[in-house]
């Protein structure tokens, strides 16, 4: 029907392109249907997280929208924040942490408003203020991650004694652990890839070509093939059930890809800049520090975000190295909530999943330009 309407519209406006118009309209309809089908599980999950019951589905109402009565969409009449209150009830923040959270919220709202202002054509002071709000958000989150501890997640029994919260009540701690591990992994990836990528791009040494081939060869194998070796190594070093061991394992896996990406980016930059600096008296390290790094900030940001996002949702390696529940990441916490198939609290699980996805949504929105622009920059040469 859409194709027929497009054909008739094309005959009325551009008779020679009527058939092409029909095909274009049909393709657009197909793409919109594909997008809606892709987003449908997310919409339903969010709807379940705002429901009163802990079930994925309830008895559909007899009145209201057809999609609601058919059970395709959750019933809006059951809207409630009880699931989020249940997840956050055992989280006890200190007053200064509440202040950091309020500062982050205010900076995030300002960032969104300034982003809308920039899209309307305003630049200059708006862009500078937006960058400042972004740094404030980053600083507030970093302080929250550093200061939050496992002792702040507890419940009180009938006698007033503190007891450690259950897995469902420690989701904020799991998000904090994931942010800490992913953030440190991103920083280590930047540190490693900048030095290694610069050496491969600018220096000629014995074994350079073989090492690059080894990097490509390593990428051909899935990472879980190294689980046994990583477990043995971390056990030998005494780093099991530690964030240090998990960060080192993640960082080691980031060497090959990140170094190759940064090498390709540097080979798209003329070496005349460094040569001119060294003619003026700069050393190789000085040219790298004062010339290469400042002009490579977008690529460094891309590498950091790529590793951050990749490790944020990682499950297998964290499941092997982390054993105590106070060190779990988001993936392990969600697995614990869904481990009992016959008594899974789906509402709590949905609310926890929504909370766990918020950091990634914020990062994608704040740095979408850096992510989209630098995917191509590292593949110019190499």
PDB file of N, CA and C in Angstrom, residues 73-114:
ATOM      1  N   UNK A  73       2.123  -3.588  25.037  1.00  0.00           N
ATOM      2  CA  UNK A  73       2.756  -2.536  25.821  1.00  0.00           C
ATOM      3  C   UNK A  73       2.304  -2.640  27.273  1.00  0.00           C
ATOM      4  N   UNK A  74       3.158  -2.298  28.235  1.00  0.00           N
ATOM      5  CA  UNK A  74       2.745  -2.330  29.654  1.00  0.00           C
ATOM      6  C   UNK A  74       1.610  -1.347  29.917  1.00  0.00           C
ATOM      7  N   UNK A  75       0.820  -1.671  30.918  1.00  0.00           N
ATOM      8  CA  UNK A  75      -0.327  -0.839  31.265  1.00  0.00           C
ATOM      9  C   UNK A  75       0.152   0.436  31.962  1.00  0.00           C
ATOM     10  N   UNK A  76      -0.089   1.631  31.385  1.00  0.00           N
ATOM     11  CA  UNK A  76       0.354   2.872  32.044  1.00  0.00           C
ATOM     12  C   UNK A  76      -0.349   3.127  33.368  1.00  0.00           C
ATOM     13  N   UNK A  77      -1.499   2.480  33.599  1.00  0.00           N
ATOM     14  CA  UNK A  77      -2.182   2.674  34.879  1.00  0.00           C
ATOM     15  C   UNK A  77      -1.410   2.065  36.040  1.00  0.00           C
ATOM     16  N   UNK A  78      -0.466   1.151  35.747  1.00  0.00           N
ATOM     17  CA  UNK A  78       0.345   0.525  36.793  1.00  0.00           C
ATOM     18  C   UNK A  78       1.649   1.272  37.049  1.00  0.00           C
ATOM     19  N   UNK A  79       1.757   2.494  36.540  1.00  0.00           N
ATOM     20  CA  UNK A  79       2.992   3.260  36.706  1.00  0.00           C
ATOM     21  C   UNK A  79       3.299   3.470  38.189  1.00  0.00           C
ATOM     22  N   UNK A  80       4.540   3.150  38.570  1.00  0.00           N
ATOM     23  CA  UNK A  80       4.964   3.298  39.955  1.00  0.00           C
ATOM     24  C   UNK A  80       6.488   3.312  40.009  1.00  0.00           C
ATOM     25  N   UNK A  81       7.026   3.933  41.042  1.00  0.00           N
ATOM     26  CA  UNK A  81       8.474   3.963  41.277  1.00  0.00           C
ATOM     27  C   UNK A  81       8.902   2.959  42.336  1.00  0.00           C
ATOM     28  N   UNK A  82       8.048   2.003  42.630  1.00  0.00           N
ATOM     29  CA  UNK A  82       8.332   1.073  43.719  1.00  0.00           C
ATOM     30  C   UNK A  82       9.562   0.220  43.400  1.00  0.00           C
ATOM     31  N   UNK A  83       9.780  -0.144  42.149  1.00  0.00           N
ATOM     32  CA  UNK A  83      10.942  -0.971  41.803  1.00  0.00           C
ATOM     33  C   UNK A  83      12.240  -0.205  42.016  1.00  0.00           C
ATOM     34  N   UNK A  84      12.262   1.068  41.639  1.00  0.00           N
ATOM     35  CA  UNK A  84      13.467   1.872  41.831  1.00  0.00           C
ATOM     36  C   UNK A  84      13.699   2.142  43.325  1.00  0.00           C
ATOM     37  N   UNK A  85      12.624   2.341  44.084  1.00  0.00           N
ATOM     38  CA  UNK A  85      12.792   2.510  45.525  1.00  0.00           C
ATOM     39  C   UNK A  85      13.345   1.241  46.151  1.00  0.00           C
ATOM     40  N   UNK A  86      12.927   0.102  45.630  1.00  0.00           N
ATOM     41  CA  UNK A  86      13.422  -1.166  46.162  1.00  0.00           C
ATOM     42  C   UNK A  86      14.909  -1.341  45.863  1.00  0.00           C
ATOM     43  N   UNK A  87      15.340  -0.910  44.685  1.00  0.00           N
ATOM     44  CA  UNK A  87      16.745  -1.042  44.305  1.00  0.00           C
ATOM     45  C   UNK A  87      17.627  -0.068  45.096  1.00  0.00           C
ATOM     46  N   UNK A  88      17.119   1.138  45.331  1.00  0.00           N
ATOM     47  CA  UNK A  88      17.921   2.187  45.964  1.00  0.00           C
ATOM     48  C   UNK A  88      17.713   2.290  47.469  1.00  0.00           C
ATOM     49  N   UNK A  89      16.853   1.459  48.046  1.00  0.00           N
ATOM     50  CA  UNK A  89      16.503   1.603  49.468  1.00  0.00           C
ATOM     51  C   UNK A  89      17.690   1.347  50.378  1.00  0.00           C
ATOM     52  N   UNK A  90      18.601   0.464  49.992  1.00  0.00           N
ATOM     53  CA  UNK A  90      19.728   0.098  50.853  1.00  0.00           C
ATOM     54  C   UNK A  90      20.978   0.924  50.570  1.00  0.00           C
ATOM     55  N   UNK A  91      20.859   1.958  49.748  1.00  0.00           N
ATOM     56  CA  UNK A  91      21.985   2.833  49.446  1.00  0.00           C
ATOM     57  C   UNK A  91      21.949   4.040  50.371  1.00  0.00           C
ATOM     58  N   UNK A  92      23.008   4.251  51.144  1.00  0.00           N
ATOM     59  CA  UNK A  92      23.063   5.336  52.120  1.00  0.00           C
ATOM     60  C   UNK A  92      24.241   6.235  51.762  1.00  0.00           C
ATOM     61  N   UNK A  93      23.933   7.412  51.226  1.00  0.00           N
ATOM     62  CA  UNK A  93      24.965   8.360  50.827  1.00  0.00           C
ATOM     63  C   UNK A  93      25.246   9.350  51.942  1.00  0.00           C
ATOM     64  N   UNK A  94      26.489   9.789  52.020  1.00  0.00           N
ATOM     65  CA  UNK A  94      26.872  10.836  52.956  1.00  0.00           C
ATOM     66  C   UNK A  94      26.414  12.190  52.418  1.00  0.00           C
ATOM     67  N   UNK A  95      26.302  13.209  53.281  1.00  0.00           N
ATOM     68  CA  UNK A  95      25.822  14.517  52.809  1.00  0.00           C
ATOM     69  C   UNK A  95      26.648  15.090  51.658  1.00  0.00           C
ATOM     70  N   UNK A  96      27.973  14.980  51.726  1.00  0.00           N
ATOM     71  CA  UNK A  96      28.777  15.540  50.636  1.00  0.00           C
ATOM     72  C   UNK A  96      28.581  14.752  49.331  1.00  0.00           C
ATOM     73  N   UNK A  97      28.224  13.472  49.434  1.00  0.00           N
ATOM     74  CA  UNK A  97      27.938  12.707  48.229  1.00  0.00           C
ATOM     75  C   UNK A  97      26.618  13.131  47.604  1.00  0.00           C
ATOM     76  N   UNK A  98      25.643  13.471  48.451  1.00  0.00           N
ATOM     77  CA  UNK A  98      24.408  14.046  47.919  1.00  0.00           C
ATOM     78  C   UNK A  98      24.699  15.361  47.200  1.00  0.00           C
ATOM     79  N   UNK A  99      25.615  16.149  47.743  1.00  0.00           N
ATOM     80  CA  UNK A  99      26.003  17.391  47.083  1.00  0.00           C
ATOM     81  C   UNK A  99      26.654  17.146  45.733  1.00  0.00           C
ATOM     82  N   UNK A 100      27.531  16.140  45.658  1.00  0.00           N
ATOM     83  CA  UNK A 100      28.149  15.797  44.382  1.00  0.00           C
ATOM     84  C   UNK A 100      27.105  15.321  43.382  1.00  0.00           C
ATOM     85  N   UNK A 101      26.124  14.546  43.866  1.00  0.00           N
ATOM     86  CA  UNK A 101      25.068  14.080  42.971  1.00  0.00           C
ATOM     87  C   UNK A 101      24.223  15.239  42.459  1.00  0.00           C
ATOM     88  N   UNK A 102      23.910  16.204  43.330  1.00  0.00           N
ATOM     89  CA  UNK A 102      23.162  17.382  42.894  1.00  0.00           C
ATOM     90  C   UNK A 102      23.973  18.215  41.903  1.00  0.00           C
ATOM     91  N   UNK A 103      25.277  18.329  42.139  1.00  0.00           N
ATOM     92  CA  UNK A 103      26.142  19.076  41.215  1.00  0.00           C
ATOM     93  C   UNK A 103      26.179  18.399  39.849  1.00  0.00           C
ATOM     94  N   UNK A 104      26.272  17.078  39.839  1.00  0.00           N
ATOM     95  CA  UNK A 104      26.266  16.344  38.567  1.00  0.00           C
ATOM     96  C   UNK A 104      24.948  16.536  37.827  1.00  0.00           C
ATOM     97  N   UNK A 105      23.828  16.469  38.548  1.00  0.00           N
ATOM     98  CA  UNK A 105      22.519  16.637  37.911  1.00  0.00           C
ATOM     99  C   UNK A 105      22.374  18.018  37.296  1.00  0.00           C
ATOM    100  N   UNK A 106      22.788  19.050  38.051  1.00  0.00           N
ATOM    101  CA  UNK A 106      22.696  20.414  37.531  1.00  0.00           C
ATOM    102  C   UNK A 106      23.597  20.599  36.312  1.00  0.00           C
ATOM    103  N   UNK A 107      24.816  20.061  36.370  1.00  0.00           N
ATOM    104  CA  UNK A 107      25.725  20.172  35.227  1.00  0.00           C
ATOM    105  C   UNK A 107      25.197  19.411  34.015  1.00  0.00           C
ATOM    106  N   UNK A 108      24.558  18.246  34.250  1.00  0.00           N
ATOM    107  CA  UNK A 108      23.998  17.485  33.132  1.00  0.00           C
ATOM    108  C   UNK A 108      22.848  18.232  32.466  1.00  0.00           C
ATOM    109  N   UNK A 109      21.960  18.834  33.259  1.00  0.00           N
ATOM    110  CA  UNK A 109      20.867  19.624  32.684  1.00  0.00           C
ATOM    111  C   UNK A 109      21.405  20.815  31.899  1.00  0.00           C
ATOM    112  N   UNK A 110      22.413  21.477  32.447  1.00  0.00           N
ATOM    113  CA  UNK A 110      23.018  22.608  31.738  1.00  0.00           C
ATOM    114  C   UNK A 110      23.677  22.143  30.444  1.00  0.00           C
ATOM    115  N   UNK A 111      24.314  20.983  30.479  1.00  0.00           N
ATOM    116  CA  UNK A 111      24.956  20.450  29.275  1.00  0.00           C
ATOM    117  C   UNK A 111      23.935  20.191  28.177  1.00  0.00           C
ATOM    118  N   UNK A 112      22.796  19.604  28.543  1.00  0.00           N
ATOM    119  CA  UNK A 112      21.751  19.325  27.553  1.00  0.00           C
ATOM    120  C   UNK A 112      21.179  20.621  26.980  1.00  0.00           C
ATOM    121  N   UNK A 113      20.913  21.599  27.830  1.00  0.00           N
ATOM    122  CA  UNK A 113      20.368  22.875  27.353  1.00  0.00           C
ATOM    123  C   UNK A 113      21.352  23.576  26.424  1.00  0.00           C
ATOM    124  N   UNK A 114      22.632  23.561  26.774  1.00  0.00           N
ATOM    125  CA  UNK A 114      23.638  24.189  25.920  1.00  0.00           C
ATOM    126  C   UNK A 114      23.812  23.427  24.609  1.00  0.00           C
TER     127      UNK A 114
END
